[in-house]
Structure formats: structure tokens, C-alpha cells
Short mmCIF file of C-alpha atoms in Angstrom, two decimals:
data_model
loop_
_atom_site.label_atom_id
_atom_site.label_comp_id
_atom_site.label_asym_id
_atom_site.label_seq_id
_atom_site.Cartn_x
_atom_site.Cartn_y
_atom_site.Cartn_z
CA MET A 1 -12.23 -15.65 19.84
CA ASN A 2 -11.78 -19.18 21.11
CA VAL A 3 -9.30 -20.21 18.49
CA PRO A 4 -5.85 -18.63 18.92
CA ILE A 5 -3.68 -17.63 16.01
CA GLU A 6 -0.52 -19.70 15.84
CA THR A 7 2.57 -17.62 16.58
CA GLN A 8 6.24 -18.39 16.48
CA MET A 9 7.68 -15.69 18.70
CA ASP A 10 10.26 -18.02 20.21
CA ALA A 11 10.99 -20.10 17.15
CA PRO A 12 14.51 -20.02 15.72
CA GLY A 13 14.81 -17.69 12.77
CA ALA A 14 11.91 -15.41 13.75
CA SER A 15 13.05 -11.84 13.26
CA GLY A 16 10.97 -9.20 15.00
CA SER A 17 7.55 -9.42 16.53
CA SER A 18 5.42 -8.56 13.51
CA LYS A 19 7.27 -9.23 10.26
CA TRP A 20 4.05 -9.29 8.29
CA ALA A 21 3.14 -5.84 9.60
CA LYS A 22 6.60 -4.53 8.68
CA TRP A 23 6.27 -5.96 5.17
CA LEU A 24 2.80 -4.48 4.83
CA GLY A 25 4.27 -1.16 5.86
CA ILE A 26 7.00 -1.49 3.24
CA GLY A 27 4.44 -2.31 0.57
CA CYS A 28 2.05 0.48 1.41
CA GLY A 29 4.93 2.90 1.85
CA SER A 30 6.17 1.90 -1.58
CA LEU A 31 2.96 3.29 -3.07
CA LEU A 32 4.40 6.68 -2.17
CA VAL A 33 7.51 5.77 -4.13
CA LEU A 34 5.32 5.41 -7.20
CA ALA A 35 4.21 9.01 -6.66
CA LEU A 36 7.82 10.18 -6.70
CA VAL A 37 7.60 11.16 -10.36
CA GLY A 38 4.64 13.40 -9.65
CA VAL A 39 6.33 15.03 -6.66
CA PHE A 40 9.39 15.75 -8.76
CA LEU A 41 7.30 17.28 -11.52
CA LEU A 42 5.66 19.48 -8.92
CA ASN A 43 9.05 20.85 -7.88
CA TRP A 44 10.39 21.52 -11.37
CA GLY A 45 7.36 23.01 -13.15
CA VAL A 46 6.03 22.45 -16.65
CA LYS A 47 8.51 24.64 -18.52
CA ARG A 48 11.50 22.83 -17.02
CA LEU A 49 10.24 19.32 -17.63
CA VAL A 50 12.53 17.57 -20.04
CA VAL A 51 13.69 13.96 -19.86
CA GLY A 52 17.25 14.79 -18.88
CA LYS A 53 16.14 16.93 -15.95
CA ILE A 54 13.66 14.32 -14.76
CA GLU A 55 16.41 11.72 -14.67
CA SER A 56 19.00 14.02 -13.09
CA GLY A 57 16.46 15.30 -10.57
CA LEU A 58 15.56 11.80 -9.43
CA GLU A 59 19.25 10.97 -9.28
CA SER A 60 19.74 13.82 -6.82
CA GLN A 61 17.10 12.16 -4.65
CA GLY A 62 18.91 8.82 -4.67
CA TRP A 63 17.30 7.19 -7.72
CA ARG A 64 18.69 6.06 -11.05
CA ALA A 65 15.91 6.73 -13.55
CA ASP A 66 15.21 6.00 -17.18
CA VAL A 67 12.30 7.55 -19.09
CA GLY A 68 11.22 5.70 -22.21
CA ASP A 69 8.85 8.31 -23.70
CA PHE A 70 7.91 11.80 -22.64
CA ASP A 71 5.32 14.36 -23.76
CA TYR A 72 3.80 17.52 -22.33
CA SER A 73 1.31 20.26 -23.12
CA ILE A 74 1.98 23.74 -21.81
CA ALA A 75 -1.55 24.83 -22.71
CA ASN A 76 -3.14 22.01 -20.72
CA LYS A 77 -0.41 21.98 -18.07
CA GLU A 78 -0.22 18.21 -18.46
CA VAL A 79 2.74 15.85 -18.60
CA GLU A 80 2.80 12.21 -19.74
CA ILE A 81 5.56 9.69 -19.11
CA ARG A 82 5.62 6.18 -20.54
CA ASP A 83 7.85 3.26 -19.68
CA PHE A 84 9.48 4.81 -16.62
CA THR A 85 12.02 2.73 -14.69
CA GLY A 86 13.60 3.78 -11.39
CA VAL A 87 16.13 2.00 -9.18
CA PRO A 88 17.03 3.28 -5.69
CA VAL A 89 20.74 3.78 -5.10
CA ASP A 90 20.54 2.96 -1.39
CA ALA A 91 21.24 -0.76 -0.86
CA LYS A 92 18.61 -1.20 1.89
CA GLN A 93 15.91 0.51 -0.13
CA LEU A 94 16.91 -1.48 -3.20
CA LYS A 95 16.48 -4.71 -1.23
CA GLU A 96 13.04 -3.70 0.03
CA VAL A 97 11.61 -1.95 -3.03
CA GLY A 98 13.68 -3.21 -5.96
CA LYS A 99 13.27 -1.77 -9.44
CA VAL A 100 10.14 0.32 -9.95
CA HIS A 101 8.52 0.31 -13.38
CA VAL A 102 5.55 2.44 -14.41
CA ALA A 103 4.00 1.81 -17.82
CA HIS A 104 2.17 5.14 -17.99
CA ALA A 105 1.95 8.22 -15.78
CA ARG A 106 0.01 11.43 -16.35
CA VAL A 107 0.48 14.56 -14.25
CA ARG A 108 -1.89 17.50 -14.42
CA PHE A 109 -1.15 20.79 -12.75
CA ASP A 110 -3.61 22.98 -10.90
CA ASN A 111 -4.51 25.94 -13.14
CA SER A 112 -5.13 28.17 -10.15
CA ARG A 113 -1.54 27.99 -8.89
CA GLU A 114 1.53 27.57 -11.04
CA ASP A 115 3.51 24.38 -10.45
CA ARG A 116 0.82 23.04 -8.10
CA LEU A 117 0.07 19.35 -8.64
CA GLY A 118 -3.59 18.92 -9.57
CA GLU A 119 -3.82 15.20 -10.32
CA LEU A 120 -1.51 12.23 -10.73
CA GLU A 121 -2.46 9.04 -12.58
CA LEU A 122 -0.36 5.88 -12.65
CA HIS A 123 -1.02 2.76 -14.73
CA GLY A 124 0.81 -0.56 -14.71
CA ALA A 125 3.21 0.03 -11.81
CA ARG A 126 5.41 -2.84 -10.62
CA ALA A 127 8.08 -3.25 -7.95
CA ARG A 128 9.45 -5.95 -5.66
CA PHE A 129 6.64 -5.35 -3.17
CA GLY A 130 3.97 -6.08 -5.80
CA GLN A 131 2.02 -4.15 -8.39
CA VAL A 132 -0.69 -1.56 -8.96
CA ASP A 133 -3.01 -1.55 -11.96
CA GLU A 134 -4.26 2.00 -11.48
CA MET A 135 -3.75 4.83 -9.01
CA THR A 136 -5.26 8.32 -9.12
CA LEU A 137 -4.16 10.95 -6.62
CA VAL A 138 -5.81 14.36 -6.23
CA PRO A 139 -3.88 16.18 -3.48
CA GLU A 140 -5.92 16.93 -0.35
CA LYS A 141 -9.04 15.50 -2.01
CA SER A 142 -8.87 11.80 -2.85
CA ILE A 143 -6.77 8.71 -3.54
CA LEU A 144 -8.08 5.79 -5.61
CA VAL A 145 -6.11 2.56 -6.09
CA LYS A 146 -7.29 -0.42 -8.14
CA GLY A 147 -5.68 -3.81 -8.55
CA PHE A 148 -3.09 -3.42 -5.78
CA VAL A 149 -1.19 -6.65 -5.05
CA LEU A 150 1.22 -6.83 -2.10
CA ASN A 151 3.66 -9.74 -2.25
CA ASN A 152 4.91 -11.98 0.54
CA PRO A 153 8.60 -11.83 1.46
CA VAL A 154 10.79 -14.22 -0.52
CA GLU A 155 11.21 -16.55 2.48
CA PHE A 156 7.43 -16.97 2.49
CA GLY A 157 7.21 -17.89 -1.16
CA GLY A 158 7.17 -14.41 -2.67
CA GLY A 159 3.62 -14.81 -4.00
CA PRO A 160 0.71 -12.44 -3.31
CA LEU A 161 -0.02 -11.73 0.35
CA LEU A 162 -2.89 -9.30 -0.20
CA LYS A 163 -4.96 -8.72 -3.31
CA PHE A 164 -6.98 -5.52 -3.12
CA LYS A 165 -9.88 -4.89 -5.45
CA GLU A 166 -9.93 -1.25 -4.54
CA ILE A 167 -8.74 1.30 -2.01
CA GLN A 168 -10.56 4.64 -1.73
CA LEU A 169 -9.65 7.56 0.51
CA GLN A 170 -11.63 10.79 0.60
CA TYR A 171 -9.98 13.62 2.52
CA GLY A 172 -11.93 15.51 5.13
CA ASP A 173 -10.97 18.78 6.79
CA PRO A 174 -7.30 19.77 6.79
CA LYS A 175 -4.93 18.19 9.29
CA VAL A 176 -5.80 18.58 12.94
CA LYS A 177 -2.81 18.64 15.29
CA GLY A 178 -0.59 17.19 12.58
CA ARG A 179 -2.86 14.23 11.76
CA GLU A 180 -4.26 13.36 8.35
CA HIS A 181 -8.05 13.44 8.34
CA PHE A 182 -10.13 11.28 6.02
CA GLN A 183 -13.87 11.57 5.62
CA THR A 184 -14.24 8.05 4.22
CA VAL A 185 -11.86 5.12 3.78
CA LEU A 186 -12.77 1.95 1.84
CA ILE A 187 -10.40 -1.04 1.74
CA ASP A 188 -11.77 -3.87 -0.39
CA VAL A 189 -9.62 -7.00 0.00
CA ALA A 190 -10.34 -9.68 -2.58
CA ARG A 191 -8.02 -12.22 -0.98
CA LEU A 192 -5.61 -12.58 1.93
CA ASN A 193 -3.01 -15.36 1.53
CA ILE A 194 -1.48 -16.61 4.78
CA VAL A 195 1.61 -18.75 4.25
CA LYS A 196 3.57 -21.08 6.50
CA ASN A 197 7.15 -21.29 5.28
CA LYS A 198 9.40 -24.34 5.08
CA GLN A 199 10.85 -23.54 8.52
CA GLY A 200 7.39 -23.81 10.08
CA LEU A 201 6.76 -20.09 10.60
CA TRP A 202 3.47 -18.38 9.79
CA LEU A 203 3.85 -14.91 8.34
CA THR A 204 0.91 -13.65 10.38
CA ASP A 205 2.41 -13.15 13.82
CA LEU A 206 -0.56 -11.53 15.49
CA SER A 207 1.02 -11.14 18.91
CA SER A 208 0.14 -8.99 21.89
CA LYS A 209 3.14 -6.81 21.02
CA ALA A 210 1.41 -5.77 17.81
CA GLN A 211 -1.67 -4.79 19.82
CA ASP A 212 0.48 -2.82 22.26
CA LYS A 213 2.03 -0.93 19.35
CA ILE A 214 -1.42 0.02 18.06
CA ARG A 215 -2.48 1.17 21.54
CA LYS A 216 0.55 3.44 21.80
CA ASP A 217 0.34 4.80 18.25
CA GLY A 218 -0.97 8.34 18.45
CA ASP A 219 -0.16 9.27 14.87
CA SER A 220 -2.87 7.29 13.05
CA PRO A 221 -5.02 9.42 10.77
CA THR A 222 -8.48 10.35 11.94
CA VAL A 223 -11.25 8.66 9.93
CA ASP A 224 -14.95 9.53 10.04
CA GLN A 225 -16.11 6.36 8.25
CA LEU A 226 -13.99 3.26 7.70
CA THR A 227 -15.10 0.21 5.72
CA ILE A 228 -13.01 -2.95 5.24
CA ARG A 229 -14.27 -5.82 3.11
CA ILE A 230 -12.67 -9.27 3.22
CA GLY A 231 -13.53 -11.64 0.37
CA GLU A 232 -11.41 -14.79 0.76
CA ILE A 233 -8.68 -15.97 3.13
CA ALA A 234 -6.33 -18.70 1.93
CA PHE A 235 -3.87 -20.81 3.94
CA GLN A 236 -0.88 -22.66 2.53
CA ASP A 237 1.89 -24.72 4.14
CA LEU A 238 4.94 -24.55 1.87
CA SER A 239 6.62 -27.41 3.72
CA GLU A 240 3.79 -29.73 2.67
CA GLY A 241 3.31 -28.40 -0.85
CA GLY A 242 -0.02 -28.55 -2.62
CA ALA A 243 -2.62 -25.92 -3.37
CA PRO A 244 -3.76 -23.37 -0.76
CA LYS A 245 -7.00 -23.92 1.16
CA VAL A 246 -9.31 -21.08 0.20
CA ILE A 247 -12.01 -20.06 2.70
CA PRO A 248 -14.77 -17.71 1.46
CA MET A 249 -15.50 -15.14 4.20
CA ASN A 250 -17.31 -12.16 2.65
CA ARG A 251 -17.12 -10.10 5.83
CA THR A 252 -17.37 -6.37 6.28
CA ILE A 253 -15.93 -4.29 9.10
CA LYS A 254 -17.47 -0.84 9.39
CA VAL A 255 -16.59 1.87 11.89
CA GLU A 256 -18.35 5.22 12.16
CA ASN A 257 -18.18 8.12 14.59
CA ASN A 258 -14.96 6.90 16.22
CA PRO A 259 -12.35 8.90 14.29
CA LYS A 260 -9.45 8.58 16.74
CA ASP A 261 -9.75 5.23 18.53
CA TYR A 262 -10.79 2.89 15.75
CA ALA A 263 -7.45 1.16 15.09
CA LEU A 264 -7.35 -1.36 17.94
CA GLY A 265 -10.99 -2.37 17.52
CA VAL A 266 -10.50 -2.96 13.79
CA PHE A 267 -7.32 -4.94 14.48
CA LEU A 268 -9.11 -7.24 16.93
CA GLN A 269 -11.98 -7.79 14.49
CA LEU A 270 -9.48 -8.77 11.80
CA ILE A 271 -7.86 -11.25 14.20
CA GLY A 272 -11.28 -12.78 14.80
CA ILE A 273 -11.99 -13.15 11.09
CA VAL A 274 -8.59 -14.75 10.44
CA SER A 275 -9.06 -17.07 13.45
CA GLU A 276 -12.40 -18.28 12.12
CA ALA A 277 -10.98 -18.83 8.64
CA LYS A 278 -8.01 -20.75 10.05
CA ARG A 279 -10.30 -23.00 12.10
CA ARG A 280 -12.43 -23.71 9.04
CA SER A 281 -9.33 -24.51 7.00
CA GLY A 282 -8.22 -27.24 9.40
CA TYR A 283 -4.87 -25.63 10.27
#
């Protein structure tokens, strides 16, 4: 990698060493927030699922909730919620996540064990971090996400940072030494938007500190086969205005038979792809 990524570690106003990574963490973590309804249903059970208890239950967990429409089938052990809106009470969480809206959610329970979540489907979920068109979760088996958009922070324009076509995770054997284990992971990125704000800071601060953090992180899940596809990378300078410069990349990163030590190698490959795109863009 002969072309370094521009960083602003010493620039005034830079907060933290890897703000983009923190924001990505917030966004991906917020996907779990969208599963909050399903987790709550798991705890209460089909016979106790009424709108008032859903709302009061979420309130006890620090959320103000409003359910627009609700239906369930005891015979099929299935619950449907439409037009759900949730707002975290905690001020910090409210700032990061904002109001969560889910157009449609369906929860199916496992027939083999009472009150055991069998499958969770979400459609049309939106929050401050972005949006998700579809998400299907089968506990300990698979997670499928389609149309996931993660937004930039407001100070970087607030538009999309990452547009994912699809994310697929297939679970492998149960946890080993406390780690999640995935047999296959597919992350299909349609577009990565890298923005330079009006203060001259790039959101992508790919510093050595970020690499050190990955080296020291012993809690990453083990993955037998990891595939990451990168379609386009776009660069935009908000201080100059104008349309972003879109660079087609169509690259694939694939890692097999390295379940524990893949993270740093993947990170460095991503840096190389972004570096090449940046050079081609003229920035």
C-alpha cells in the first residue's frame, strides 16, 4: 500500500482515534435494538402478549413504546406487530439511536419448547443510525439482513455511510470458550461513502491505533469462512460541495481456515482497497 490514508489525529475537533469505527459499532449494535421486541416476547410468552404488557414491559427496560396494531395465534404460536415505535428513555442512547420504528414484525415460537423464540422477522425498520428493509433471525442458526443502510454522523452530512445489499450469518457449533462461532459469514457492501466534513476531517480515520485495538481484541467471533464484497467506494468533500466521486471496485475478500486470527488481515485488506479507490478518485 503505497498510498496512505489521510488521517486527522492531531486536527482540532477530532474526537477519539476511530470515530467511524465507533459509529459503525453503534449502527451494528442498534440492529440488536430492533430485536428487542422479539426478546421481550420471548420473556412474556404467547398467552401474556397483549399490547399493554408489551408497552409496559419495554418501559421497564428503559423504552417508551407504542404499538399500532397487534395480532397473535395461539395455535400457531405466532405474534405479529405492525407500526411499532420505540424511544429510549436514556438521553445518551436517545442521542445515538433516536426513535426506532418498525413497520412489521413477526415472531414465531419454537413448538418444542414453550416460550422459546423460533424465528423473528422485521420489515421496514428505521432509526437514527439508518434503516433495514428486512431482517430474519433464527436463534443459534442464522441471521439474514437485506437493505441495511448505516448513516454517517450528522457532522459528516448524515447521509449513508454504508449500503449493504445483504448480510448472512450461519451459526456453527455452539460457543467455544465464550466466543460466538459462525460457519459462514457473507457481507455484501453495495457502496461505501467516505466523507470529508466542512472542518476538513475525513470520517475514515484508519490509524495504527485501530490496528492495535484489533490485535488486542480476543473476543471476536470465530468464523470458518468469511466473504466480504465491495461494490463501489465514493468520496465527497462537503467543504467543496458537488456530487461524490464514485469509484467502481468490485472486490472480494475471502478468508477460510483461519477462524481466530482473520480480523487484522481483513482490516489491512480493506485499507488497501480504500487506498486504491482514494488514489483513483484524485483525493
